[in-house]
Amino acid sequence: RYSLILVGFLPLALGYSMGGPGSACEDLTPQHPGVTPQTGASPFSISPPGNKVKKGSNVELTLHGGDKNFKGFFVRALEGADGSSGVFQASPNVATRECVGTKNGATHTSPSSKKQVKLSWTAPNYTTTVEFKSTVVVNFSTIHLNKPVFVQVV
């Protein structure tokens, strides 16, 4: 009986070590109990190769914080107020999440400490503006919501 109680609390103690849940698609926060994101400027950012990309092209994005380490992340590609745009590809360090029906969410696969993560994203096959929103988890109680980055798909 006691082991069931302990197992029930295990996710609260560990956070989301295998990536953010699908529910993070809505507000990009990991919903750690009692934790709110940091206020003020984030030391982390997501960098596309430029502010314009070709329709249907594969694009490498870099999530980084200079010399600062982080353990988790969630990135979403948005078009308009809440529509999805493009598709992220899974890799050993990146898992995809279904946000609004497509793999336009990406998250970590391991809680190991990292200075940067490379994400592969395929742009949609039409002209639009895509907004990349990202959240970085430094540790269970330190979460940064990053400044959005906009890219024109031409």
mmCIF file of C-alpha atoms in Angstrom:
data_model
loop_
_atom_site.group_PDB
_atom_site.id
_atom_site.type_symbol
_atom_site.label_atom_id
_atom_site.label_comp_id
_atom_site.label_asym_id
_atom_site.label_seq_id
_atom_site.Cartn_x
_atom_site.Cartn_y
_atom_site.Cartn_z
ATOM 1 C CA ARG A 1 0.000 0.000 0.000
ATOM 2 C CA TYR A 2 2.810 2.467 0.826
ATOM 3 C CA SER A 3 4.635 1.869 -2.437
ATOM 4 C CA LEU A 4 1.556 2.986 -4.375
ATOM 5 C CA ILE A 5 1.515 6.276 -2.510
ATOM 6 C CA LEU A 6 5.223 6.872 -3.173
ATOM 7 C CA VAL A 7 4.903 6.002 -6.853
ATOM 8 C CA GLY A 8 2.024 8.452 -7.107
ATOM 9 C CA PHE A 9 4.311 11.292 -5.968
ATOM 10 C CA LEU A 10 7.250 10.302 -8.173
ATOM 11 C CA PRO A 11 6.238 12.497 -11.176
ATOM 12 C CA LEU A 12 5.947 15.535 -8.880
ATOM 13 C CA ALA A 13 9.491 14.996 -7.635
ATOM 14 C CA LEU A 14 11.056 14.385 -11.027
ATOM 15 C CA GLY A 15 9.170 16.867 -13.189
ATOM 16 C CA TYR A 16 8.946 15.897 -16.848
ATOM 17 C CA SER A 17 12.337 14.274 -17.420
ATOM 18 C CA MET A 18 11.307 12.815 -20.799
ATOM 19 C CA GLY A 19 9.903 16.058 -22.186
ATOM 20 C CA GLY A 20 7.085 18.479 -21.662
ATOM 21 C CA PRO A 21 3.541 17.110 -21.732
ATOM 22 C CA GLY A 22 1.135 17.821 -24.581
ATOM 23 C CA SER A 23 -0.728 20.180 -22.246
ATOM 24 C CA ALA A 24 2.303 22.500 -22.473
ATOM 25 C CA CYS A 25 1.166 23.325 -26.033
ATOM 26 C CA GLU A 26 -1.323 25.816 -24.597
ATOM 27 C CA ASP A 27 0.861 28.114 -22.490
ATOM 28 C CA LEU A 28 4.344 26.560 -22.895
ATOM 29 C CA THR A 29 4.754 26.065 -19.143
ATOM 30 C CA PRO A 30 5.623 22.718 -17.547
ATOM 31 C CA GLN A 31 3.036 23.162 -14.767
ATOM 32 C CA HIS A 32 5.513 22.340 -11.994
ATOM 33 C CA PRO A 33 3.473 22.615 -8.759
ATOM 34 C CA GLY A 34 3.995 25.954 -6.991
ATOM 35 C CA VAL A 35 6.368 27.306 -9.674
ATOM 36 C CA THR A 36 5.810 30.369 -11.852
ATOM 37 C CA PRO A 37 8.095 31.509 -14.693
ATOM 38 C CA GLN A 38 10.803 34.078 -14.008
ATOM 39 C CA THR A 39 9.940 37.704 -14.614
ATOM 40 C CA GLY A 40 12.328 39.901 -16.558
ATOM 41 C CA ALA A 41 14.471 39.169 -19.588
ATOM 42 C CA SER A 42 15.414 35.557 -20.249
ATOM 43 C CA PRO A 43 19.080 34.677 -20.862
ATOM 44 C CA PHE A 44 17.871 32.042 -23.365
ATOM 45 C CA SER A 45 16.746 32.462 -26.962
ATOM 46 C CA ILE A 46 15.899 30.538 -30.095
ATOM 47 C CA SER A 47 17.847 31.415 -33.244
ATOM 48 C CA PRO A 48 16.713 30.608 -36.783
ATOM 49 C CA PRO A 49 19.256 30.897 -39.630
ATOM 50 C CA GLY A 50 17.646 34.203 -40.686
ATOM 51 C CA ASN A 51 14.373 36.089 -40.707
ATOM 52 C CA LYS A 52 13.263 34.521 -44.037
ATOM 53 C CA VAL A 53 13.076 30.865 -45.105
ATOM 54 C CA LYS A 54 11.845 29.146 -48.266
ATOM 55 C CA LYS A 55 8.486 27.364 -48.404
ATOM 56 C CA GLY A 56 8.859 23.661 -47.588
ATOM 57 C CA SER A 57 12.521 23.994 -46.595
ATOM 58 C CA ASN A 58 14.181 22.235 -43.677
ATOM 59 C CA VAL A 59 15.452 24.758 -41.152
ATOM 60 C CA GLU A 60 17.834 24.290 -38.223
ATOM 61 C CA LEU A 61 16.951 26.306 -35.124
ATOM 62 C CA THR A 62 19.263 26.657 -32.125
ATOM 63 C CA LEU A 63 17.975 27.079 -28.577
ATOM 64 C CA HIS A 64 20.778 28.477 -26.414
ATOM 65 C CA GLY A 65 21.711 30.614 -23.435
ATOM 66 C CA GLY A 66 25.377 31.430 -23.979
ATOM 67 C CA ASP A 67 27.294 29.780 -21.143
ATOM 68 C CA LYS A 68 24.130 28.971 -19.149
ATOM 69 C CA ASN A 69 22.993 25.358 -18.814
ATOM 70 C CA PHE A 70 19.410 24.152 -18.923
ATOM 71 C CA LYS A 71 17.666 20.802 -18.487
ATOM 72 C CA GLY A 72 14.389 21.091 -20.362
ATOM 73 C CA PHE A 73 12.614 23.053 -23.059
ATOM 74 C CA PHE A 74 9.426 23.376 -25.058
ATOM 75 C CA VAL A 75 9.273 25.120 -28.446
ATOM 76 C CA ARG A 76 6.195 25.783 -30.540
ATOM 77 C CA ALA A 77 5.776 27.075 -34.103
ATOM 78 C CA LEU A 78 2.649 29.227 -34.425
ATOM 79 C CA GLU A 79 0.809 30.909 -37.256
ATOM 80 C CA GLY A 80 -1.664 33.574 -36.228
ATOM 81 C CA ALA A 81 -3.217 33.627 -32.777
ATOM 82 C CA ASP A 82 -3.222 29.886 -32.097
ATOM 83 C CA GLY A 83 -2.738 27.950 -35.338
ATOM 84 C CA SER A 84 0.104 25.528 -35.899
ATOM 85 C CA SER A 85 2.705 25.935 -38.607
ATOM 86 C CA GLY A 86 5.316 23.601 -40.024
ATOM 87 C CA VAL A 87 6.588 20.357 -38.525
ATOM 88 C CA PHE A 88 9.444 19.571 -36.115
ATOM 89 C CA GLN A 89 11.469 16.391 -36.637
ATOM 90 C CA ALA A 90 12.337 14.095 -33.739
ATOM 91 C CA SER A 91 16.001 13.366 -32.971
ATOM 92 C CA PRO A 92 17.895 11.744 -30.084
ATOM 93 C CA ASN A 93 17.646 15.039 -28.135
ATOM 94 C CA VAL A 94 14.246 16.238 -29.389
ATOM 95 C CA ALA A 95 10.753 14.742 -29.094
ATOM 96 C CA THR A 96 7.778 16.162 -30.976
ATOM 97 C CA ARG A 97 4.371 16.996 -29.560
ATOM 98 C CA GLU A 98 1.025 17.178 -31.337
ATOM 99 C CA CYS A 99 -0.154 20.762 -30.893
ATOM 100 C CA VAL A 100 -3.320 21.532 -32.876
ATOM 101 C CA GLY A 101 -2.984 18.319 -34.870
ATOM 102 C CA THR A 102 0.587 18.549 -36.175
ATOM 103 C CA LYS A 103 4.080 18.022 -34.803
ATOM 104 C CA ASN A 104 4.576 21.736 -34.287
ATOM 105 C CA GLY A 105 5.773 21.318 -30.703
ATOM 106 C CA ALA A 106 9.249 20.155 -29.680
ATOM 107 C CA THR A 107 10.623 19.217 -26.269
ATOM 108 C CA HIS A 108 13.598 17.540 -24.567
ATOM 109 C CA THR A 109 14.083 13.767 -24.357
ATOM 110 C CA SER A 110 16.406 13.822 -21.339
ATOM 111 C CA PRO A 111 16.863 15.980 -18.229
ATOM 112 C CA SER A 112 20.635 16.059 -18.750
ATOM 113 C CA SER A 113 22.279 19.477 -18.568
ATOM 114 C CA LYS A 114 22.844 21.186 -21.942
ATOM 115 C CA LYS A 115 24.065 24.558 -23.239
ATOM 116 C CA GLN A 116 22.212 24.391 -26.556
ATOM 117 C CA VAL A 117 19.877 22.220 -28.592
ATOM 118 C CA LYS A 118 19.561 22.004 -32.381
ATOM 119 C CA LEU A 119 16.005 21.565 -33.663
ATOM 120 C CA SER A 120 15.037 20.606 -37.199
ATOM 121 C CA TRP A 121 11.823 22.184 -38.486
ATOM 122 C CA THR A 122 10.162 21.993 -41.905
ATOM 123 C CA ALA A 123 8.474 25.203 -43.056
ATOM 124 C CA PRO A 124 4.946 25.044 -44.482
ATOM 125 C CA ASN A 125 4.502 25.003 -48.281
ATOM 126 C CA TYR A 126 2.904 28.452 -48.442
ATOM 127 C CA THR A 127 3.801 32.062 -47.680
ATOM 128 C CA THR A 128 3.159 33.069 -44.070
ATOM 129 C CA THR A 129 4.724 34.447 -40.897
ATOM 130 C CA VAL A 130 5.690 31.911 -38.230
ATOM 131 C CA GLU A 131 6.193 32.766 -34.574
ATOM 132 C CA PHE A 132 8.511 30.539 -32.541
ATOM 133 C CA LYS A 133 7.731 30.580 -28.827
ATOM 134 C CA SER A 134 9.968 28.785 -26.357
ATOM 135 C CA THR A 135 10.326 27.991 -22.685
ATOM 136 C CA VAL A 136 13.502 26.814 -20.951
ATOM 137 C CA VAL A 137 13.633 24.876 -17.679
ATOM 138 C CA VAL A 138 16.907 25.453 -15.816
ATOM 139 C CA ASN A 139 15.777 23.312 -12.882
ATOM 140 C CA PHE A 140 12.467 22.359 -11.301
ATOM 141 C CA SER A 141 11.851 25.841 -9.858
ATOM 142 C CA THR A 142 13.547 28.073 -12.488
ATOM 143 C CA ILE A 143 11.610 28.485 -15.742
ATOM 144 C CA HIS A 144 12.136 31.140 -18.429
ATOM 145 C CA LEU A 145 9.592 32.175 -21.064
ATOM 146 C CA ASN A 146 11.644 33.473 -23.981
ATOM 147 C CA LYS A 147 10.989 36.385 -26.317
ATOM 148 C CA PRO A 148 9.143 35.153 -29.447
ATOM 149 C CA VAL A 149 11.036 35.041 -32.748
ATOM 150 C CA PHE A 150 9.302 35.699 -36.081
ATOM 151 C CA VAL A 151 10.288 34.186 -39.439
ATOM 152 C CA GLN A 152 8.815 34.942 -42.867
ATOM 153 C CA VAL A 153 8.147 31.893 -45.050
ATOM 154 C CA VAL A 154 8.539 32.981 -48.697
#
